[in-house]
Short mmCIF file of C-alpha atoms and ligand atoms in Angstrom, two decimals:
data_model
loop_
_atom_site.label_atom_id
_atom_site.label_comp_id
_atom_site.label_asym_id
_atom_site.label_seq_id
_atom_site.Cartn_x
_atom_site.Cartn_y
_atom_site.Cartn_z
CA UNK A 15 30.99 -26.62 -16.37
CA UNK A 16 29.42 -23.15 -16.45
CA UNK A 17 27.36 -22.00 -13.47
CA UNK A 18 23.65 -22.22 -14.38
CA UNK A 19 21.65 -19.11 -13.52
CA UNK A 20 17.89 -19.04 -14.10
CA UNK A 21 16.64 -15.46 -14.55
CA UNK A 22 13.09 -15.80 -13.19
CA UNK A 23 12.28 -12.11 -12.78
CA UNK A 24 10.01 -11.71 -15.80
CA UNK A 25 10.47 -10.60 -19.43
CA UNK A 26 10.63 -6.81 -18.79
CA UNK A 27 13.44 -7.27 -16.27
CA UNK A 28 15.18 -9.73 -18.59
CA UNK A 29 15.41 -7.06 -21.29
CA UNK A 30 16.91 -4.62 -18.78
CA UNK A 31 19.16 -6.97 -16.81
CA UNK A 32 20.54 -9.46 -19.30
CA UNK A 33 23.45 -7.33 -20.56
CA UNK A 34 24.46 -5.76 -17.20
CA UNK A 35 24.33 -9.16 -15.46
CA UNK A 36 26.45 -10.85 -18.13
CA UNK A 37 28.94 -7.95 -17.92
CA UNK A 38 29.09 -8.25 -14.11
CA UNK A 39 29.61 -12.04 -14.31
CA UNK A 40 32.49 -11.54 -16.75
CA UNK A 41 34.01 -8.82 -14.58
CA UNK A 42 33.84 -11.15 -11.56
CA UNK A 43 35.56 -13.89 -13.57
CA UNK A 44 32.49 -16.16 -13.44
CA UNK A 45 31.68 -18.62 -16.24
CA UNK A 46 27.88 -18.35 -16.22
CA UNK A 47 25.20 -19.72 -18.53
CA UNK A 48 22.09 -17.60 -17.86
CA UNK A 49 18.66 -18.19 -19.33
CA UNK A 50 15.19 -16.72 -18.81
CA UNK A 51 13.36 -19.87 -19.90
CA UNK A 52 12.78 -22.79 -17.56
CA UNK A 53 15.81 -25.07 -17.75
CA UNK A 54 16.06 -28.47 -16.04
CA UNK A 55 15.25 -27.32 -12.45
CA UNK A 56 17.74 -29.79 -10.94
CA UNK A 57 20.56 -28.17 -12.97
CA UNK A 58 19.95 -24.64 -11.69
CA UNK A 59 22.66 -23.26 -9.39
CA UNK A 60 21.16 -19.81 -8.70
CA UNK A 61 17.81 -18.12 -9.31
CA UNK A 62 17.57 -14.37 -9.92
CA UNK A 63 14.05 -13.45 -8.83
CA UNK A 64 11.60 -10.57 -8.53
CA UNK A 65 8.06 -10.60 -7.07
CA UNK A 66 5.64 -11.38 -9.87
CA UNK A 67 8.37 -13.54 -11.41
CA UNK A 68 7.66 -16.87 -13.00
CA UNK A 69 8.27 -19.33 -10.13
CA UNK A 70 5.63 -20.20 -7.53
CA UNK A 71 7.09 -23.56 -6.51
CA UNK A 72 10.82 -23.53 -5.67
CA UNK A 73 10.74 -27.22 -4.66
CA UNK A 74 12.04 -28.67 -7.96
CA UNK A 75 15.16 -26.45 -7.80
CA UNK A 76 16.72 -28.90 -5.34
CA UNK A 77 20.35 -28.05 -6.17
CA UNK A 78 19.87 -24.27 -6.19
CA UNK A 79 22.39 -22.67 -3.85
CA UNK A 80 20.57 -19.34 -3.43
CA UNK A 81 17.63 -17.28 -4.61
CA UNK A 82 18.83 -13.74 -5.31
CA UNK A 83 16.02 -11.20 -5.14
CA UNK A 84 16.22 -8.06 -7.27
CA UNK A 85 14.13 -6.10 -4.75
CA UNK A 86 14.87 -4.95 -1.20
CA UNK A 87 11.45 -6.00 0.13
CA UNK A 88 10.85 -9.74 0.51
CA UNK A 89 7.43 -9.91 2.19
CA UNK A 90 5.89 -11.88 -0.68
CA UNK A 91 8.77 -14.38 -0.77
CA UNK A 92 9.37 -15.16 2.92
CA UNK A 93 5.91 -16.64 3.24
CA UNK A 94 6.41 -19.10 0.35
CA UNK A 95 6.78 -22.50 2.07
CA UNK A 96 8.45 -24.04 -1.00
CA UNK A 97 11.36 -21.63 -0.78
CA UNK A 98 13.87 -23.46 1.43
CA UNK A 99 17.01 -22.23 -0.32
CA UNK A 100 19.01 -19.29 1.14
CA UNK A 101 17.29 -16.05 0.13
CA UNK A 102 19.26 -12.84 -0.40
CA UNK A 103 17.49 -9.49 -0.74
CA UNK A 104 18.82 -6.55 -2.73
CA UNK A 105 21.09 -4.00 -1.12
CA UNK A 106 22.35 -1.81 -3.94
CA UNK A 107 24.08 1.55 -3.70
CA UNK A 108 22.01 2.84 -6.63
CA UNK A 109 18.77 1.92 -4.86
CA UNK A 110 20.01 3.46 -1.60
CA UNK A 111 20.98 6.72 -3.31
CA UNK A 112 17.57 6.87 -4.97
CA UNK A 113 15.80 6.43 -1.63
CA UNK A 114 17.95 9.07 0.06
CA UNK A 115 17.05 11.54 -2.71
CA UNK A 116 13.31 10.72 -2.42
CA UNK A 117 13.28 11.11 1.36
CA UNK A 118 15.37 14.29 1.43
CA UNK A 119 13.31 15.83 -1.39
CA UNK A 120 9.96 15.17 0.27
CA UNK A 121 11.17 16.15 3.75
CA UNK A 122 12.46 19.47 2.36
CA UNK A 123 9.20 20.07 0.46
CA UNK A 124 7.21 19.89 3.68
CA UNK A 125 9.83 21.54 5.86
CA UNK A 126 10.06 24.58 3.56
CA UNK A 127 6.28 24.73 3.01
CA UNK A 128 6.87 24.76 -0.75
CA UNK A 129 3.24 23.88 -1.58
CA UNK A 130 2.00 27.27 -0.36
CA UNK A 131 4.10 28.96 -3.05
CA UNK A 132 3.43 26.42 -5.81
CA UNK A 133 -0.33 26.64 -5.36
CA UNK A 134 -0.77 30.17 -4.04
CA UNK A 135 0.39 32.48 -6.86
CA UNK A 136 -2.50 34.92 -6.61
CA UNK A 137 -0.71 38.28 -6.61
CA UNK A 138 -0.69 38.56 -2.81
CA UNK A 139 2.74 39.10 -1.21
CA UNK A 140 2.67 36.91 1.90
CA UNK A 141 6.05 37.08 3.56
CA UNK A 142 5.05 36.65 7.18
CA UNK A 143 5.37 32.84 7.39
CA UNK A 144 8.94 31.63 7.35
CA UNK A 145 9.97 28.01 7.85
CA UNK A 146 12.06 27.24 10.91
CA UNK A 147 15.61 26.07 10.35
CA UNK A 148 16.03 22.34 9.81
CA UNK A 149 17.66 22.12 13.24
CA UNK A 150 14.28 23.06 14.72
CA UNK A 151 12.30 20.40 12.81
CA UNK A 152 12.47 16.95 14.46
CA UNK A 153 12.19 14.00 12.09
CA UNK A 154 11.44 10.37 13.06
CA UNK A 155 12.93 7.61 10.93
CA UNK A 156 11.02 4.37 11.55
CA UNK A 157 13.45 1.67 10.43
CA UNK A 158 17.21 2.05 10.71
CA UNK A 159 18.37 -0.53 8.17
CA UNK A 160 20.24 0.07 4.93
CA UNK A 161 17.79 2.69 3.71
CA UNK A 162 16.65 4.27 6.99
CA UNK A 163 20.22 4.83 8.16
CA UNK A 164 21.31 6.32 4.84
CA UNK A 165 18.29 8.65 4.70
CA UNK A 166 18.70 9.52 8.39
CA UNK A 167 22.35 10.42 7.88
CA UNK A 168 21.52 12.63 4.89
CA UNK A 169 18.94 14.49 7.00
CA UNK A 170 21.34 14.95 9.92
CA UNK A 171 23.86 16.40 7.44
CA UNK A 172 21.22 19.08 6.75
CA UNK A 173 20.93 19.64 10.54
CA UNK A 174 17.51 17.99 11.04
CA UNK A 175 17.37 16.42 14.51
CA UNK A 176 16.73 12.78 13.55
CA UNK A 177 15.21 10.28 15.96
CA UNK A 178 15.40 6.68 14.80
CA UNK A 179 13.41 3.61 15.77
CA UNK A 180 14.29 -0.01 15.10
CA UNK A 181 13.62 -3.51 16.45
CA UNK A 182 17.04 -3.85 18.09
CA UNK A 183 18.73 -1.08 20.07
CA UNK A 184 21.30 0.88 18.06
CA UNK A 185 24.01 3.47 18.52
CA UNK A 186 24.38 5.53 15.34
CA UNK A 187 26.37 8.76 15.42
CA UNK A 188 24.11 11.80 14.98
CA UNK A 189 20.84 9.85 15.27
CA UNK A 190 18.89 9.65 18.53
CA UNK A 191 18.11 5.91 18.46
CA UNK A 192 15.17 4.20 20.15
CA UNK A 193 13.54 0.79 20.16
CA UNK A 194 10.56 -0.97 21.75
CA UNK A 195 7.02 0.30 22.30
CA UNK A 196 8.14 3.10 24.64
CA UNK A 197 10.76 4.16 22.10
CA UNK A 198 8.11 4.37 19.39
CA UNK A 199 5.88 6.53 21.60
CA UNK A 200 8.90 8.72 22.42
CA UNK A 201 9.73 9.45 18.77
CA UNK A 202 6.13 9.83 17.61
CA UNK A 203 5.22 12.39 20.30
CA UNK A 204 8.13 14.58 19.19
CA UNK A 205 8.28 14.15 15.40
CA UNK A 206 7.03 16.83 13.02
CA UNK A 207 7.90 14.61 10.05
CA UNK A 208 7.76 10.79 10.18
CA UNK A 209 9.44 8.64 7.52
CA UNK A 210 8.59 4.92 7.30
CA UNK A 211 11.39 2.67 6.07
CA UNK A 212 10.36 -0.56 7.76
CA UNK A 213 9.91 -3.92 6.05
CA UNK A 214 6.40 -5.40 6.02
CA UNK A 215 6.21 -8.19 8.60
CA UNK A 216 3.67 -9.38 11.17
CA UNK A 217 5.42 -7.05 13.63
CA UNK A 218 5.12 -3.92 11.46
CA UNK A 219 1.74 -4.30 9.75
CA UNK A 220 -0.50 -1.32 10.73
CA UNK A 221 2.29 0.02 12.93
CA UNK A 222 0.83 3.49 12.35
CA UNK A 223 -2.67 2.78 13.71
CA UNK A 224 -5.17 5.27 15.15
CA UNK A 225 -3.64 5.15 18.61
CA UNK A 226 -0.10 5.86 17.44
CA UNK A 227 -1.16 8.47 14.87
CA UNK A 228 -2.84 10.32 17.74
CA UNK A 229 0.54 10.68 19.46
CA UNK A 230 1.90 12.91 16.68
CA UNK A 231 2.04 16.69 17.19
CA UNK A 232 -0.74 18.58 15.34
CA UNK A 233 0.12 19.11 11.69
CA UNK A 234 2.77 16.38 11.52
CA UNK A 235 3.66 15.04 8.09
CA UNK A 236 3.99 11.35 7.18
CA UNK A 237 6.20 10.11 4.36
CA UNK A 238 5.83 6.41 3.53
CA UNK A 239 8.21 4.86 0.99
CA UNK A 240 8.32 1.60 3.04
CA UNK A 241 5.22 -0.54 2.40
CA UNK A 242 1.53 0.39 2.23
CA UNK A 243 0.20 -1.88 5.00
CA UNK A 244 2.54 -0.23 7.54
CA UNK A 245 -0.24 2.36 7.86
CA UNK A 246 -3.88 1.70 8.76
CA UNK A 247 -5.44 3.63 5.85
CA UNK A 248 -8.80 4.18 7.53
CA UNK A 249 -7.12 5.45 10.67
CA UNK A 250 -5.04 7.91 8.62
CA UNK A 251 -7.92 9.49 6.68
CA UNK A 252 -9.82 10.99 9.62
CA UNK A 253 -6.86 12.90 11.19
CA UNK A 254 -5.94 14.07 7.68
CA UNK A 255 -9.50 15.38 7.21
CA UNK A 256 -9.32 17.10 10.60
CA UNK A 257 -5.89 18.64 9.95
CA UNK A 258 -4.42 16.74 12.91
CA UNK A 259 -2.06 15.19 10.36
CA UNK A 260 -0.88 17.95 8.02
CA UNK A 261 0.03 15.85 4.99
CA UNK A 262 0.85 12.30 3.93
CA UNK A 263 3.19 11.58 1.04
CA UNK A 264 2.64 7.95 0.14
CA UNK A 265 4.65 5.90 -2.36
CA UNK A 266 3.37 2.42 -1.48
CA UNK A 267 -0.12 1.01 -1.01
CA UNK A 268 -2.05 -2.09 0.03
CA UNK A 269 -3.20 -2.45 -3.57
CA UNK A 270 -0.86 -1.37 -6.36
CA UNK A 271 -1.58 0.30 -8.69
CA UNK A 272 -3.67 2.38 -6.26
CA UNK A 273 -7.29 2.05 -7.57
CA UNK A 274 -8.54 5.23 -9.32
CA UNK A 275 -11.42 5.62 -6.85
CA UNK A 276 -9.23 5.42 -3.73
CA UNK A 277 -9.79 8.46 -1.47
CA UNK A 278 -6.05 9.15 -1.36
CA UNK A 279 -6.03 10.35 -4.98
CA UNK A 280 -8.47 13.21 -4.39
CA UNK A 281 -7.42 14.15 -0.86
CA UNK A 282 -5.94 17.68 -0.77
CA UNK A 283 -3.47 16.67 1.95
CA UNK A 284 -2.21 13.46 0.36
CA UNK A 285 0.47 13.14 -2.29
CA UNK A 286 0.48 9.83 -4.16
CA UNK A 287 3.68 8.75 -5.85
CA UNK A 288 3.43 5.46 -7.82
CA UNK A 289 6.01 3.26 -6.02
CA UNK A 290 8.89 5.16 -7.58
CA UNK A 291 10.84 6.11 -4.45
CA UNK A 292 13.80 3.90 -5.25
CA UNK A 293 14.19 1.36 -7.99
CA UNK A 294 16.88 -1.29 -8.14
CA UNK A 295 19.43 -0.10 -10.74
CA UNK A 296 20.51 -2.77 -13.25
CA UNK A 297 24.21 -1.85 -13.38
CA UNK A 298 24.88 -1.54 -9.64
CA UNK A 299 22.58 -4.42 -8.61
CA UNK A 300 24.12 -6.76 -11.21
CA UNK A 301 27.42 -6.35 -9.37
CA UNK A 302 25.71 -7.40 -6.13
CA UNK A 303 24.24 -10.50 -7.80
CA UNK A 304 27.62 -11.42 -9.32
CA UNK A 305 29.38 -10.93 -5.99
CA UNK A 306 26.90 -13.24 -4.27
CA UNK A 307 27.39 -15.93 -6.92
CA UNK A 308 31.15 -15.54 -6.57
CA UNK A 309 30.76 -16.01 -2.83
CA UNK A 310 28.55 -19.06 -3.27
CA UNK A 311 31.08 -20.69 -5.57
CA UNK A 312 33.98 -19.84 -3.22
CA UNK A 313 32.12 -21.24 -0.19
CA UNK A 314 31.96 -17.78 1.41
CA UNK A 315 28.87 -16.49 3.24
CA UNK A 316 26.25 -14.78 1.05
CA UNK A 317 25.62 -11.06 1.43
CA UNK A 318 22.23 -9.66 2.55
CA UNK A 319 20.64 -12.95 3.59
CA UNK A 320 17.05 -12.76 4.79
CA UNK A 321 16.33 -14.09 8.27
CA UNK A 322 13.11 -16.12 7.75
CA UNK A 323 12.24 -16.06 11.45
CA UNK A 324 12.26 -12.23 11.49
CA UNK A 325 10.64 -11.98 8.05
CA UNK A 326 13.18 -9.50 6.63
P1 NAP B 415 16.52 -3.42 6.30
O1 NAP B 415 17.96 -3.08 6.05
O2 NAP B 415 16.13 -4.83 6.49
O3 NAP B 415 16.08 -2.55 7.57
C1 NAP B 415 14.85 -2.73 8.19
C2 NAP B 415 14.79 -1.88 9.44
O4 NAP B 415 13.49 -2.01 10.02
C3 NAP B 415 15.81 -2.32 10.49
O5 NAP B 415 16.32 -1.20 11.18
C4 NAP B 415 14.94 -3.17 11.43
O6 NAP B 415 15.39 -3.23 12.77
C5 NAP B 415 13.65 -2.41 11.38
N1 NAP B 415 12.53 -3.26 11.81
C6 NAP B 415 12.10 -4.42 11.27
N2 NAP B 415 11.08 -4.92 11.96
C7 NAP B 415 10.84 -4.06 12.99
C8 NAP B 415 9.93 -4.03 14.07
N3 NAP B 415 9.01 -5.00 14.26
N4 NAP B 415 10.00 -2.99 14.93
C9 NAP B 415 10.92 -2.01 14.76
N5 NAP B 415 11.82 -1.98 13.77
C10 NAP B 415 11.77 -2.99 12.89
O7 NAP B 415 15.61 -2.84 5.13
P2 NAP B 415 15.94 -1.67 4.09
O8 NAP B 415 16.85 -2.14 3.03
O9 NAP B 415 16.33 -0.46 4.86
O10 NAP B 415 14.50 -1.48 3.42
C11 NAP B 415 13.37 -1.13 4.20
C12 NAP B 415 12.12 -1.31 3.37
O11 NAP B 415 12.01 -0.27 2.37
C13 NAP B 415 12.06 -2.57 2.52
O12 NAP B 415 11.69 -3.69 3.31
C14 NAP B 415 11.01 -2.24 1.49
O13 NAP B 415 9.75 -2.60 1.98
C15 NAP B 415 11.09 -0.71 1.39
N6 NAP B 415 11.58 -0.29 0.06
C16 NAP B 415 10.76 0.51 -0.70
C17 NAP B 415 11.20 0.95 -1.94
C18 NAP B 415 10.34 1.89 -2.76
O14 NAP B 415 10.66 2.15 -3.93
N7 NAP B 415 9.28 2.41 -2.22
C19 NAP B 415 12.46 0.58 -2.42
C20 NAP B 415 13.26 -0.24 -1.63
C21 NAP B 415 12.81 -0.66 -0.38
P3 NAP B 415 16.81 -3.91 13.16
O15 NAP B 415 17.84 -2.92 12.61
O16 NAP B 415 16.80 -3.99 14.61
O17 NAP B 415 16.86 -5.22 12.42
#
């Protein structure tokens, strides 16, 4: 009997993922029958899912061995009470590489002060302001998971002093690791650039509130490719207006797409990118999905399982 996979990640993803997934199943030696239309729920072995996908109620999929999410973030899924099956999030080398490139690119933009040259071509030769070396520019990485560690390592390879902050204490070569409320205050008071790569949970919502933003050195830059609600938007706008925060580069927002009349669009010290920091890549992520199905069939533990009690 073939393994029944229900691709419930929407028609656009189906067009992109169908061929790479079938190729990955074949490469893994799996006999899979995959469909994007609702089959008999009781016959489904695995669900490939993405937020905005076509299942609200996972209850009828009573024999489903795992729900395999195409995205890294699972905040919209962990709160679904009908989802009792094991839930795996996406950890994909293509996605990780994309995030590292986004973070390094935007850190270097602000570190090198590139905007002054992009926007200031007025015939005046201003050569008095030089950026410090990366080794003199402390960066805080909030979140030291798959993406935060990879981005942090890439920045340390460029000599940035990287301070990291996570829920549990860590020891990562080259990164000055902290945890807890005191650890957060420690990194924020020293960071000239702050990168948010935390998941959205009850413990991280509005983590950058007015009080914590006030800890940052004057002119600090915030880069948020994590999730929009990690930052209290109202609390961010006034220090941006006052120049206390030098710039915010934001990829993710409470409401997406970001409404056209949102003050972020017009703010001179905000860069909006439209949730493009790192996409799941069909070819590499299909291998992850196939490997998890192989594991499920072999009775081996699934990769990248979400801990419901932590919310990520
Ligand atoms: P991950 O591997 O689960 O890592 C999460 C990190 O956050 C861990 O270090 C974790 O600490 C830390 N953390 C969680 N809750 C915390 C808390 N209350 N206090 C302090 N630290 C906390 O996640 P990931 O794969 O790196 O992804 C991070 C997030 O990036 C995703 O959840 C998603 O929202 C976002 N993302 C965005 C895009 C985009 O295109 N913009 C793409 C992919 C992902 P521990 O290590 O102690 O567990």
